[in-house]
Coordinates of C-alpha atoms in Angstrom, one line a residue:
Chain A
M1 CA 22.7 -6.9 -12.3
A2 CA 21.4 -8.3 -15.4
V3 CA 22.3 -5.8 -18.0
T4 CA 25.7 -6.0 -19.6
L5 CA 26.9 -5.2 -23.1
A6 CA 29.4 -7.2 -25.1
P7 CA 32.9 -6.0 -24.2
G8 CA 34.9 -4.1 -26.8
R9 CA 31.7 -2.9 -28.4
T10 CA 33.1 0.6 -29.1
A11 CA 36.1 -0.9 -31.0
L12 CA 33.9 -2.7 -33.5
P13 CA 33.0 -1.0 -36.7
R14 CA 29.5 0.5 -36.4
R15 CA 26.8 -1.9 -37.3
P16 CA 23.3 -0.7 -37.8
R17 CA 22.1 0.0 -34.3
Q18 CA 19.0 -2.2 -34.6
D19 CA 21.1 -5.4 -34.5
T20 CA 23.2 -4.6 -31.6
R21 CA 20.2 -3.5 -29.6
R22 CA 18.0 -6.5 -30.4
F23 CA 20.4 -9.4 -29.8
S24 CA 23.0 -8.3 -27.3
P25 CA 23.5 -10.7 -24.4
G26 CA 22.5 -7.9 -22.0
R27 CA 19.1 -7.6 -23.6
I28 CA 18.6 -11.4 -23.5
A29 CA 19.6 -11.4 -19.9
A30 CA 17.1 -8.6 -19.2
W31 CA 14.3 -10.5 -20.9
I32 CA 15.1 -13.7 -18.9
Y33 CA 15.1 -11.6 -15.7
L34 CA 11.7 -10.2 -16.7
G35 CA 10.4 -13.7 -17.5
V36 CA 11.3 -14.9 -14.1
I37 CA 9.7 -11.9 -12.4
V38 CA 6.5 -12.3 -14.4
L39 CA 6.4 -16.0 -13.7
A40 CA 6.9 -15.4 -9.9
T41 CA 4.2 -12.8 -10.0
L42 CA 1.6 -14.9 -11.9
F43 CA 2.3 -18.4 -10.7
P44 CA 0.5 -17.9 -7.3
F45 CA -2.6 -16.6 -9.1
Y46 CA -2.6 -19.7 -11.3
W47 CA -2.1 -21.9 -8.2
I48 CA -5.1 -20.4 -6.5
L49 CA -7.2 -21.2 -9.5
R50 CA -5.8 -24.7 -9.9
T51 CA -6.3 -25.5 -6.2
A52 CA -9.8 -24.0 -6.2
L53 CA -10.9 -26.3 -9.0
S54 CA -9.5 -29.5 -7.2
N55 CA -11.1 -32.0 -5.0
N56 CA -9.6 -31.4 -1.6
Y57 CA -9.3 -35.1 -0.7
K58 CA -7.5 -35.9 -3.9
L59 CA -5.1 -32.9 -3.6
A60 CA -2.9 -35.0 -1.4
T61 CA -2.6 -37.8 -4.0
D62 CA -1.0 -35.6 -6.6
P63 CA 0.1 -32.3 -5.0
S64 CA 2.4 -31.1 -7.7
S65 CA 0.1 -31.7 -10.7
P66 CA 0.0 -28.5 -12.7
L67 CA -3.7 -29.2 -13.5
P68 CA -6.6 -29.4 -11.1
V69 CA -6.7 -32.7 -9.3
G70 CA -10.1 -34.4 -9.6
F71 CA -11.7 -31.4 -11.3
T72 CA -14.8 -30.2 -9.5
W73 CA -16.7 -27.0 -8.8
G74 CA -17.2 -28.3 -5.3
A75 CA -14.8 -25.9 -3.6
F76 CA -16.7 -22.9 -5.0
E77 CA -20.0 -24.5 -3.9
R78 CA -18.6 -24.9 -0.4
A79 CA -17.2 -21.3 -0.4
L80 CA -20.6 -20.0 -1.6
G81 CA -22.4 -22.1 0.9
I82 CA -24.5 -24.0 -1.6
A83 CA -23.0 -27.4 -1.0
S84 CA -24.7 -29.6 1.6
T85 CA -22.6 -30.5 4.6
A86 CA -22.4 -34.2 3.5
E87 CA -21.2 -33.2 0.0
A88 CA -18.6 -30.8 1.5
Q89 CA -17.2 -33.4 3.9
A90 CA -17.1 -36.0 1.1
Q91 CA -14.7 -33.6 -0.7
G92 CA -12.6 -32.9 2.4
G93 CA -14.3 -29.7 3.3
S94 CA -14.7 -28.9 7.0
G95 CA -18.5 -28.8 6.8
A96 CA -18.2 -25.3 8.3
S97 CA -20.2 -23.1 6.0
L98 CA -19.1 -19.6 5.1
D99 CA -21.9 -17.3 4.1
I100 CA -19.8 -15.6 1.5
A101 CA -22.7 -13.6 0.0
L102 CA -23.2 -11.9 3.3
Y103 CA -19.5 -11.1 3.7
L104 CA -19.4 -9.9 0.1
R105 CA -22.2 -7.6 0.9
N106 CA -20.4 -6.3 4.0
S107 CA -17.2 -5.7 2.1
L108 CA -19.1 -3.9 -0.6
I109 CA -20.9 -1.6 1.8
Y110 CA -17.7 -0.9 3.7
A111 CA -15.6 -0.2 0.7
S112 CA -18.1 1.8 -1.4
V113 CA -19.6 4.0 1.4
Q114 CA -16.2 4.8 2.8
T115 CA -14.8 5.6 -0.6
A116 CA -17.8 7.8 -1.5
L117 CA -17.6 9.7 1.8
I118 CA -13.8 10.2 1.9
V119 CA -13.6 11.3 -1.8
L120 CA -16.6 13.8 -1.4
F121 CA -15.3 15.3 1.9
S122 CA -11.7 15.4 0.6
A123 CA -12.8 17.1 -2.6
C124 CA -14.8 19.8 -0.6
A125 CA -11.8 20.5 1.7
A126 CA -9.3 20.4 -1.2
Y127 CA -11.3 23.0 -3.0
A128 CA -11.4 25.2 0.1
F129 CA -7.6 24.8 0.6
S130 CA -6.7 25.5 -3.1
R131 CA -9.2 27.8 -4.8
L132 CA -10.7 29.8 -2.0
H133 CA -8.8 32.5 -0.2
W134 CA -9.2 33.0 3.5
R135 CA -7.1 33.9 6.5
G136 CA -5.2 30.9 8.0
R137 CA -5.8 28.7 5.1
D138 CA -2.3 27.3 4.7
L139 CA -1.8 27.0 8.5
V140 CA -5.0 24.8 8.9
F141 CA -3.9 22.7 5.9
N142 CA -0.5 22.1 7.3
V143 CA -2.0 21.0 10.6
L144 CA -4.2 18.5 8.8
I145 CA -1.3 17.2 6.7
S146 CA 0.7 16.5 9.8
A147 CA -1.4 13.4 10.1
L148 CA 0.9 11.9 7.4
M149 CA 3.6 11.7 10.1
V150 CA 1.7 9.5 12.5
P151 CA 1.7 5.8 11.6
G152 CA -1.7 4.4 11.1
V153 CA -1.3 1.8 13.8
F154 CA -0.8 4.4 16.5
T155 CA -4.3 5.6 16.4
L156 CA -5.9 2.2 16.1
L157 CA -6.1 1.4 19.8
P158 CA -7.4 4.8 21.0
N159 CA -9.8 4.8 18.1
F160 CA -11.1 1.4 19.1
V161 CA -11.6 2.7 22.7
L162 CA -13.4 5.7 21.3
V163 CA -15.7 3.7 19.0
K164 CA -16.4 1.4 21.9
D165 CA -17.3 4.3 24.2
L166 CA -19.6 5.6 21.5
G167 CA -21.3 2.2 21.4
L168 CA -20.5 1.8 17.7
T169 CA -18.6 -1.5 17.8
N170 CA -19.9 -4.0 15.3
T171 CA -21.8 -1.4 13.3
F172 CA -21.1 0.0 9.9
A173 CA -20.9 3.5 11.3
G174 CA -18.0 2.5 13.6
L175 CA -16.3 0.7 10.8
I176 CA -16.6 3.5 8.3
L177 CA -16.5 6.9 10.1
P178 CA -12.9 6.9 11.2
G179 CA -11.6 6.5 7.7
G180 CA -14.6 8.2 6.0
L181 CA -14.2 11.8 7.1
F182 CA -10.6 12.6 6.8
Q183 CA -7.5 11.0 5.3
A184 CA -4.4 13.1 4.8
F185 CA -3.4 11.4 1.5
T186 CA -6.6 12.0 -0.4
L187 CA -6.8 15.6 0.7
F188 CA -3.2 16.3 -0.3
F189 CA -3.6 14.5 -3.6
L190 CA -6.7 16.4 -4.7
R191 CA -5.5 19.8 -3.4
Q192 CA -2.3 19.3 -5.4
F193 CA -4.3 18.8 -8.5
M194 CA -6.7 21.7 -8.0
L195 CA -3.8 24.1 -7.3
G196 CA -2.7 23.5 -10.9
L197 CA -6.0 24.3 -12.6
S198 CA -6.1 27.5 -14.6
S199 CA -8.3 30.2 -13.1
E200 CA -9.7 31.7 -16.3
V201 CA -13.1 29.8 -16.3
E202 CA -13.4 30.5 -12.6
E203 CA -12.8 34.2 -13.0
A204 CA -15.4 34.4 -15.8
A205 CA -17.9 32.7 -13.5
I206 CA -17.1 35.2 -10.7
I207 CA -17.7 38.1 -13.1
D208 CA -21.1 36.4 -13.9
G209 CA -21.8 36.5 -10.2
A210 CA -21.4 32.8 -9.3
G211 CA -20.6 32.1 -5.7
P212 CA -17.8 29.8 -4.4
L213 CA -20.2 26.8 -3.9
R214 CA -21.6 27.0 -7.4
I215 CA -18.1 27.3 -8.9
F216 CA -17.1 24.2 -6.9
L217 CA -20.0 22.1 -8.1
R218 CA -20.2 23.4 -11.7
I219 CA -16.6 24.0 -12.7
I220 CA -14.0 22.6 -10.3
L221 CA -15.6 19.2 -9.7
P222 CA -16.1 18.4 -13.4
M223 CA -12.6 19.5 -14.2
S224 CA -11.2 17.2 -11.5
S225 CA -12.9 14.0 -12.7
A226 CA -9.7 12.2 -13.6
P227 CA -8.0 12.6 -10.2
L228 CA -11.3 11.9 -8.4
A229 CA -11.6 8.6 -10.2
T230 CA -8.0 7.7 -9.5
V231 CA -8.3 8.5 -5.8
S232 CA -11.7 6.7 -5.6
L233 CA -10.1 3.6 -7.1
L234 CA -7.1 3.6 -4.6
M235 CA -9.4 4.2 -1.7
F236 CA -11.7 1.4 -2.8
V237 CA -8.9 -1.1 -3.1
N238 CA -7.6 0.0 0.3
A239 CA -10.9 -0.5 2.1
W240 CA -11.7 -3.7 0.3
N241 CA -8.4 -5.2 1.5
D242 CA -8.4 -3.7 5.0
Y243 CA -7.9 -6.1 7.8
F244 CA -6.7 -4.7 11.0
W245 CA -9.4 -2.1 11.7
P246 CA -12.4 -4.5 10.9
L247 CA -10.7 -7.1 13.1
L248 CA -10.9 -4.7 16.1
I249 CA -14.3 -3.3 15.4
T250 CA -16.4 -6.2 14.1
N251 CA -17.2 -9.6 15.4
G252 CA -20.4 -10.8 13.8
Q253 CA -21.1 -11.8 10.3
N254 CA -23.6 -9.0 9.9
V255 CA -20.8 -6.4 9.6
Q256 CA -17.6 -8.4 9.1
P257 CA -15.9 -7.9 5.7
L258 CA -14.7 -10.8 3.6
T259 CA -11.0 -10.4 4.4
L260 CA -11.7 -11.4 8.0
A261 CA -14.0 -14.2 7.0
L262 CA -11.2 -15.8 5.1
G263 CA -9.1 -16.1 8.3
V264 CA -12.1 -17.5 10.2
F265 CA -12.7 -20.0 7.4
K266 CA -9.1 -21.2 7.7
Q267 CA -9.2 -21.7 11.4
S268 CA -12.5 -23.5 11.3
S269 CA -10.7 -26.8 11.1
P270 CA -7.6 -26.5 13.1
Q271 CA -7.1 -30.2 13.8
A272 CA -7.8 -31.7 10.4
A273 CA -6.0 -30.8 7.3
P274 CA -7.3 -27.4 6.1
D275 CA -9.7 -27.3 3.3
W276 CA -7.2 -25.7 0.9
A277 CA -9.5 -26.0 -2.1
G278 CA -12.3 -24.3 -0.3
L279 CA -10.0 -21.6 1.0
M280 CA -8.5 -20.9 -2.4
A281 CA -12.0 -20.7 -3.9
A282 CA -13.0 -18.2 -1.3
A283 CA -9.8 -16.2 -1.8
L284 CA -10.5 -16.1 -5.5
I285 CA -14.0 -14.8 -5.0
A286 CA -12.7 -12.2 -2.6
A287 CA -10.0 -11.1 -5.1
L288 CA -12.2 -11.1 -8.1
P289 CA -13.8 -7.7 -7.7
M290 CA -10.4 -6.0 -7.5
L291 CA -9.1 -7.9 -10.5
L292 CA -12.2 -6.9 -12.5
L293 CA -11.8 -3.3 -11.5
F294 CA -8.2 -3.5 -12.6
I295 CA -9.1 -4.9 -16.0
A296 CA -11.7 -2.1 -16.4
F297 CA -9.5 0.8 -15.2
G298 CA -6.0 -0.8 -15.4
K299 CA -4.3 2.1 -17.2
R300 CA -5.6 4.6 -14.7
V301 CA -4.4 2.6 -11.7
V302 CA -0.9 2.0 -13.3
N303 CA -0.6 5.8 -14.0
S304 CA -2.0 6.8 -10.6
I305 CA 0.8 5.0 -8.9
G306 CA 3.4 7.1 -10.6
F307 CA 1.4 10.1 -9.8
S308 CA 0.9 9.4 -6.1
G309 CA 4.5 8.6 -5.7
L310 CA 5.9 11.9 -7.0
K311 CA 5.0 14.0 -4.1
Chain B
M1 CA 31.9 10.2 -16.6
V2 CA 30.5 13.6 -17.1
V3 CA 27.1 14.4 -18.3
T4 CA 27.4 17.2 -20.8
S5 CA 24.1 18.9 -21.4
Q6 CA 23.0 22.1 -22.9
G7 CA 20.9 24.2 -20.6
N8 CA 20.1 22.6 -17.3
P9 CA 19.1 19.0 -16.7
T10 CA 15.9 18.5 -14.9
T11 CA 16.0 19.0 -11.3
P12 CA 16.2 15.7 -9.4
V13 CA 13.0 16.4 -7.5
P14 CA 10.3 17.0 -10.0
P15 CA 7.8 19.5 -9.0
P16 CA 4.5 17.7 -8.3
S17 CA 2.6 19.5 -10.9
A18 CA 5.1 18.7 -13.6
A19 CA 4.9 15.1 -12.6
V20 CA 1.2 15.2 -12.7
A21 CA 1.2 16.6 -16.1
T22 CA 3.3 13.7 -17.4
T23 CA 1.3 10.9 -15.8
A24 CA -2.1 11.5 -14.6
T25 CA -3.8 14.2 -16.7
R26 CA -4.7 14.2 -20.3
P27 CA -1.8 15.6 -22.3
G28 CA -2.3 18.7 -24.3
R29 CA -4.4 20.6 -21.9
P30 CA -3.0 24.0 -21.1
R31 CA -2.0 24.2 -17.4
T32 CA -0.9 27.2 -15.6
V33 CA 1.0 26.3 -12.5
R34 CA 0.4 28.6 -9.7
K35 CA 2.3 28.9 -6.5
P36 CA 0.1 27.7 -3.6
G37 CA -0.9 30.6 -1.3
R38 CA -0.6 33.4 -3.8
H39 CA -3.7 35.4 -4.4
T40 CA -4.8 36.0 -7.9
P41 CA -4.7 39.7 -8.5
T42 CA -8.3 39.9 -9.6
R43 CA -9.6 38.9 -6.1
S44 CA -10.2 41.7 -3.7
A45 CA -10.3 41.6 0.0
A46 CA -14.0 41.7 -0.2
A47 CA -14.1 38.6 -2.3
R48 CA -11.8 36.9 0.2
R49 CA -14.2 37.7 3.0
R50 CA -17.0 36.3 1.0
D51 CA -15.0 33.0 0.6
L52 CA -14.7 32.4 4.3
P53 CA -18.2 31.1 5.2
A54 CA -18.1 28.7 2.2
A55 CA -14.6 27.5 3.1
L56 CA -15.6 26.8 6.7
L57 CA -18.6 24.9 5.5
L58 CA -16.5 22.8 3.0
I59 CA -13.7 22.0 5.4
F60 CA -16.0 21.1 8.3
P61 CA -16.3 17.3 7.7
A62 CA -12.6 16.9 7.1
V63 CA -11.6 19.0 10.1
A64 CA -14.2 17.2 12.3
G65 CA -12.8 13.8 11.2
F66 CA -9.2 15.0 11.8
A67 CA -10.1 16.2 15.3
V68 CA -12.3 13.3 16.4
F69 CA -10.6 10.3 14.8
F70 CA -7.0 11.5 14.5
A71 CA -5.9 14.4 16.8
Y72 CA -7.9 13.2 19.8
P73 CA -6.9 9.5 19.6
T74 CA -3.2 10.5 19.1
L75 CA -3.2 12.6 22.3
R76 CA -5.3 10.0 24.1
G77 CA -2.8 7.3 23.0
I78 CA 0.0 9.3 24.5
Y79 CA -2.0 9.8 27.7
L80 CA -3.0 6.1 27.9
S81 CA 0.7 5.0 27.8
F82 CA 1.1 6.6 31.2
T83 CA -1.8 4.8 32.7
D84 CA -3.0 1.4 33.8
F85 CA -6.0 0.7 31.7
H86 CA -8.0 -2.5 31.2
V87 CA -10.9 -1.3 29.2
L88 CA -13.6 -2.1 31.7
T89 CA -12.3 0.1 34.5
P90 CA -11.3 3.8 33.9
P91 CA -7.6 4.4 33.3
H92 CA -5.6 5.5 36.3
W93 CA -2.3 7.3 36.2
V94 CA 0.8 5.2 36.9
G95 CA 3.5 7.6 35.6
L96 CA 6.5 5.9 34.0
A97 CA 5.6 2.4 35.3
N98 CA 4.7 1.1 31.8
F99 CA 8.0 2.4 30.3
R100 CA 10.0 0.8 33.1
E101 CA 8.2 -2.5 32.5
M102 CA 8.9 -2.1 28.8
S103 CA 12.6 -1.6 29.2
G104 CA 12.9 -4.8 31.2
D105 CA 10.5 -6.8 28.9
D106 CA 12.5 -9.5 27.1
V107 CA 9.5 -10.2 24.8
F108 CA 9.4 -6.6 23.7
W109 CA 13.2 -6.5 22.9
H110 CA 12.9 -9.7 21.1
S111 CA 10.0 -8.6 19.0
L112 CA 11.8 -5.3 18.2
L113 CA 14.7 -7.4 17.0
V114 CA 12.5 -9.6 14.9
T115 CA 10.7 -6.6 13.4
V116 CA 14.0 -4.9 12.5
Y117 CA 15.1 -8.2 10.9
F118 CA 11.9 -8.3 8.8
V119 CA 12.3 -4.6 7.9
V120 CA 15.9 -5.1 6.7
L121 CA 15.1 -8.1 4.6
S122 CA 12.0 -6.4 3.1
V123 CA 13.9 -3.1 2.3
C124 CA 17.0 -4.7 0.8
F125 CA 15.3 -7.3 -1.4
G126 CA 12.3 -5.2 -2.1
T127 CA 14.1 -2.1 -3.2
L128 CA 16.7 -4.1 -5.2
I129 CA 14.2 -6.2 -7.1
S130 CA 11.9 -3.2 -7.7
L131 CA 14.8 -1.1 -9.0
V132 CA 16.1 -3.7 -11.4
T133 CA 12.6 -4.5 -12.6
A134 CA 11.8 -0.8 -13.2
V135 CA 15.0 -0.3 -15.1
V136 CA 14.5 -3.3 -17.3
L137 CA 10.9 -2.2 -18.0
H138 CA 12.2 1.2 -18.9
R139 CA 15.2 0.3 -21.0
V140 CA 14.1 -3.0 -22.6
A141 CA 10.4 -3.7 -22.5
R142 CA 8.1 -0.7 -22.5
S143 CA 4.8 -2.4 -22.4
S144 CA 1.9 -1.3 -20.3
V145 CA 0.6 -4.9 -20.2
L146 CA 3.7 -6.0 -18.4
R147 CA 3.4 -3.1 -16.0
G148 CA -0.2 -4.2 -15.3
V149 CA 0.9 -7.8 -14.7
I150 CA 3.5 -6.9 -12.1
L151 CA 1.0 -4.8 -10.3
L152 CA -1.4 -7.7 -9.8
P153 CA -0.2 -8.7 -6.3
F154 CA -0.7 -5.2 -5.1
L155 CA -4.5 -5.5 -5.8
I156 CA -5.1 -8.5 -3.6
S157 CA -5.3 -8.2 0.2
N158 CA -2.4 -9.2 2.4
V159 CA -4.6 -11.9 3.8
I160 CA -5.0 -13.6 0.4
A161 CA -1.3 -13.2 -0.3
A162 CA -0.5 -14.8 3.0
L163 CA -3.0 -17.6 2.4
V164 CA -1.8 -18.6 -1.0
W165 CA 1.9 -18.5 0.0
Q166 CA 1.1 -20.5 3.1
W167 CA -0.5 -23.1 0.9
M168 CA 2.4 -23.1 -1.6
L169 CA 4.9 -23.3 1.2
D170 CA 3.0 -26.1 3.1
P171 CA 5.5 -28.7 4.4
Q172 CA 3.7 -31.7 2.9
L173 CA 1.5 -30.5 0.0
G174 CA 3.1 -27.2 -0.8
V175 CA 4.3 -27.0 -4.4
V176 CA 7.5 -25.2 -3.3
N177 CA 8.4 -28.0 -1.0
I178 CA 7.6 -30.7 -3.6
V179 CA 10.1 -29.0 -6.0
L180 CA 12.6 -28.7 -3.2
R181 CA 12.3 -32.4 -2.3
H182 CA 12.9 -33.2 -6.0
L183 CA 16.0 -31.1 -6.1
T184 CA 17.5 -31.6 -2.7
G185 CA 15.6 -34.4 -1.0
H186 CA 14.6 -32.2 1.8
S187 CA 11.6 -30.0 2.5
I188 CA 11.7 -26.9 4.6
L189 CA 9.3 -26.0 7.4
F190 CA 8.9 -22.4 6.2
F191 CA 6.5 -21.3 8.9
G192 CA 7.2 -23.9 11.4
S193 CA 10.9 -23.3 12.1
G194 CA 12.3 -20.3 13.9
G195 CA 15.0 -19.6 11.3
W196 CA 12.6 -19.5 8.3
A197 CA 9.6 -17.8 9.6
I198 CA 10.7 -14.2 9.2
P199 CA 12.4 -14.7 5.8
S200 CA 9.2 -16.4 4.5
L201 CA 7.1 -13.5 5.7
A202 CA 9.4 -11.0 4.2
A203 CA 9.2 -12.9 0.9
I204 CA 5.4 -12.6 0.9
S205 CA 5.7 -8.9 1.6
V206 CA 8.2 -8.4 -1.2
W207 CA 6.1 -10.4 -3.6
K208 CA 3.0 -8.3 -2.8
W209 CA 4.7 -4.8 -2.9
M210 CA 7.4 -5.3 -5.6
G211 CA 5.2 -4.3 -8.5
Y212 CA 3.9 -1.2 -6.8
Y213 CA 7.4 0.1 -5.9
A214 CA 8.7 -0.9 -9.3
L215 CA 6.0 1.3 -10.9
L216 CA 6.9 4.2 -8.6
I217 CA 10.5 3.9 -9.7
F218 CA 9.4 3.6 -13.3
A219 CA 7.5 6.8 -13.0
G220 CA 10.7 8.4 -11.7
L221 CA 12.7 7.0 -14.7
Q222 CA 10.2 8.6 -17.1
T223 CA 11.1 12.0 -15.8
I224 CA 14.8 11.5 -16.7
P225 CA 15.3 13.1 -20.2
P226 CA 16.6 10.5 -22.7
T227 CA 19.2 13.0 -23.9
I228 CA 21.2 12.2 -20.8
Y229 CA 21.5 8.5 -21.9
E230 CA 22.3 9.6 -25.5
A231 CA 25.1 11.7 -24.1
G232 CA 26.3 8.7 -22.0
R233 CA 26.3 6.5 -25.0
V234 CA 28.3 9.0 -27.0
D235 CA 30.8 9.0 -24.2
G236 CA 31.0 5.3 -24.6
A237 CA 29.4 4.3 -21.3
S238 CA 28.1 0.7 -21.0
E239 CA 24.6 0.0 -19.8
V240 CA 25.9 -1.0 -16.4
Q241 CA 28.0 2.2 -16.1
M242 CA 25.0 4.3 -17.1
F243 CA 22.9 2.5 -14.5
R244 CA 25.4 3.2 -11.8
R245 CA 26.5 6.7 -12.8
L246 CA 23.3 8.1 -14.3
T247 CA 20.2 6.2 -13.3
V248 CA 20.8 5.7 -9.6
P249 CA 22.0 9.2 -8.8
L250 CA 19.2 10.8 -10.7
L251 CA 16.7 8.5 -9.1
R252 CA 17.9 9.2 -5.6
P253 CA 14.8 11.1 -4.4
I254 CA 12.5 8.3 -5.6
L255 CA 14.7 5.6 -4.2
V256 CA 14.7 7.4 -0.8
M257 CA 11.0 7.6 -0.9
V258 CA 10.6 3.9 -1.8
V259 CA 12.9 2.9 1.1
V260 CA 11.1 5.2 3.5
L261 CA 7.7 3.8 2.5
T262 CA 9.0 0.2 2.7
V263 CA 10.4 0.9 6.2
I264 CA 7.2 2.5 7.4
N265 CA 5.0 -0.3 6.0
S266 CA 7.3 -3.1 7.2
F267 CA 7.5 -1.8 10.8
Q268 CA 3.8 -2.0 10.9
V269 CA 3.5 -5.6 9.5
F270 CA 0.6 -7.4 11.1
D271 CA -2.0 -9.2 8.9
I272 CA 0.3 -11.6 7.1
V273 CA 1.7 -12.7 10.5
Q274 CA -1.7 -13.0 12.0
V275 CA -2.9 -15.2 9.2
T276 CA 0.1 -17.5 9.0
T277 CA 2.2 -17.9 12.2
R278 CA 0.4 -15.7 14.8
G279 CA 3.9 -14.8 16.0
G280 CA 5.1 -18.4 16.3
P281 CA 7.0 -20.7 16.5
A282 CA 8.1 -19.7 20.0
N283 CA 7.9 -15.9 19.3
A284 CA 10.2 -16.3 16.3
S285 CA 7.9 -14.1 14.2
N286 CA 6.3 -12.1 17.0
V287 CA 6.6 -8.7 15.4
L288 CA 5.9 -5.6 17.3
Q289 CA 2.4 -5.0 16.0
M290 CA 1.5 -8.6 16.8
Y291 CA 2.8 -8.2 20.3
I292 CA 0.8 -5.0 20.7
F293 CA -2.3 -6.7 19.4
D294 CA -1.8 -9.6 21.9
K295 CA -1.3 -7.3 24.8
A296 CA -4.4 -5.3 24.0
F297 CA -6.9 -7.9 22.8
R298 CA -5.8 -11.1 24.5
Q299 CA -4.6 -9.7 27.8
F300 CA -6.7 -6.5 27.7
D301 CA -3.7 -4.5 29.0
F302 CA -4.4 -1.4 27.0
G303 CA -2.1 0.9 28.9
Y304 CA 0.9 -1.2 28.2
A305 CA -0.2 -1.8 24.6
A306 CA -0.4 2.0 24.2
T307 CA 3.1 2.4 25.6
L308 CA 4.4 -0.2 23.0
S309 CA 2.6 1.7 20.3
L310 CA 4.2 5.0 21.4
A311 CA 7.6 3.3 21.3
L312 CA 6.9 2.1 17.7
F313 CA 5.7 5.6 16.8
A314 CA 8.9 7.2 18.2
L315 CA 11.0 4.6 16.4
L316 CA 9.3 5.3 13.1
I317 CA 9.7 9.0 13.4
T318 CA 13.4 8.7 14.3
V319 CA 14.1 6.2 11.5
T320 CA 12.2 8.3 8.9
F321 CA 13.9 11.6 9.8
T322 CA 17.3 9.9 9.9
Q323 CA 16.7 8.5 6.4
L324 CA 15.6 11.8 5.0
R325 CA 18.5 13.6 6.6
L326 CA 21.0 11.1 5.2
A327 CA 19.4 11.3 1.8
R328 CA 19.7 15.1 1.8
A329 CA 23.3 14.9 2.8
G330 CA 24.0 12.9 -0.3
E331 CA 22.2 15.0 -2.8
S332 CA 25.2 17.1 -3.8
D333 CA 26.3 14.7 -6.6
L334 CA 23.2 15.3 -8.6
N335 CA 24.2 18.4 -10.6

């Protein structure tokens, strides 16, 4: 544990609290600890950037240099498939091209369509389970929520067999549908929020003769915009970074998302030294959309994590 | 030491709606918290009948998704574990043969052991580092920028995390090994030696999830009223004492949740293994999920893979329930 206070502190005459709090050894230790954590968190990100801007051949000559070795944009050109094979091999690339634009497109389709569907359907169901009154409501909800108990990996194999039987392997439909209709977490999260909304506006609308669907679209959805944005963001990050399910379902570059392509890129030169510079450039391109989203909505993500945790 | 408080301290498990109000919604909006399942008095039975068609329409996609892609696969997975099934031919019933094979399968027991080792490392180090980080963020450095920074690894995929660490831990060119050679004269084959493979993978996992769990714990810390610490300070408690006697007991529900989540996630570890070691060297990092994947997609032995999945499922349920039970048994010191 890092935090300790100077012994015998209580015996000392009271100094102004500011001093004791700003310069106690415990606080210094805490800041040092925090510095180490931040460094350990950020260093790999810097190393990705530094490697991606290096010449892969020259990396071996000065592997510990904190700055890029033989600065070049070549790795990004290789990753984006705009370097010629000769150029790529001259810089220690494998010559295997990676059509990253196509994979980016696939990732974008997968993540955005799945997010849109799951958030829409979860919001509809959450409204029915929180604001409408009907026989058996809570029973049905509890049955659905039991899905939280089953680990995700258990349904992967049977789902693969199912998608295969439906003839949907290597299609966006097969990739998106299983996670696009129902996820226990999003349903739970949105219902929890909607239960807490006050019913005054709703009751006024009922007196004015509005039906349940109109109330949902005109009142409840607009009131839920904050949690809808939060859950959309979480779902998007999840789908963007998903690996296992696409690995089972897709095999061609027409559907494969970027996470899978990175693995392929790495194994494209098993005998030779891997093209680390190209790999890191590709990894950076793959991570960039998430980092940009985070810069745009950072506060919301940070807060949503506390929110989702306190079930 | 005793916490003297006027009135009652907050309950250890914050009601979800209260937590929501503190973190995710705009403050200052009036909220009436209603108990789920209670009908508002203004609604008549007739109104409830009118709700039913709309409700059925609205829940249809979710219920369909649950039935087709969740309930049916779960039941089918259980059924397949009693069959011999190689994808191309229809499954045929073999009773308990798969389970008998599993109990005598050395690779399975070894992979179970390896997985448990990974889980223990991830839980111990992950929870400890997250907890200390959260407390330091809460007591010393309240900056949302710092909180954003430690969350960065959570945003990148496991694949990228695994790739960058594999590069940094590379035996010849990896920066970690270069530093090690400077300090000790030796480099370590992190992914190439049996002893180091699992600890290296656990380190990647801890690095990726630490910020996320630290923020969960931080959210829990924010629900502890500062008056409790004031009281502690008046009683002359040191920071360490306050951490041990106040923070940890009050955080118990959140800590339990973090441990449970870490266990559930760690038992299902797959992608970082697939990208780095593929279960090697010599099965040293052949975690359960990797073994299941191998059985299903390299040997096309789906029946046996389903049996292994069922074993993992049973294991997870047991571990989770045990943890929750143990946690509940220890909740008495909270008031």
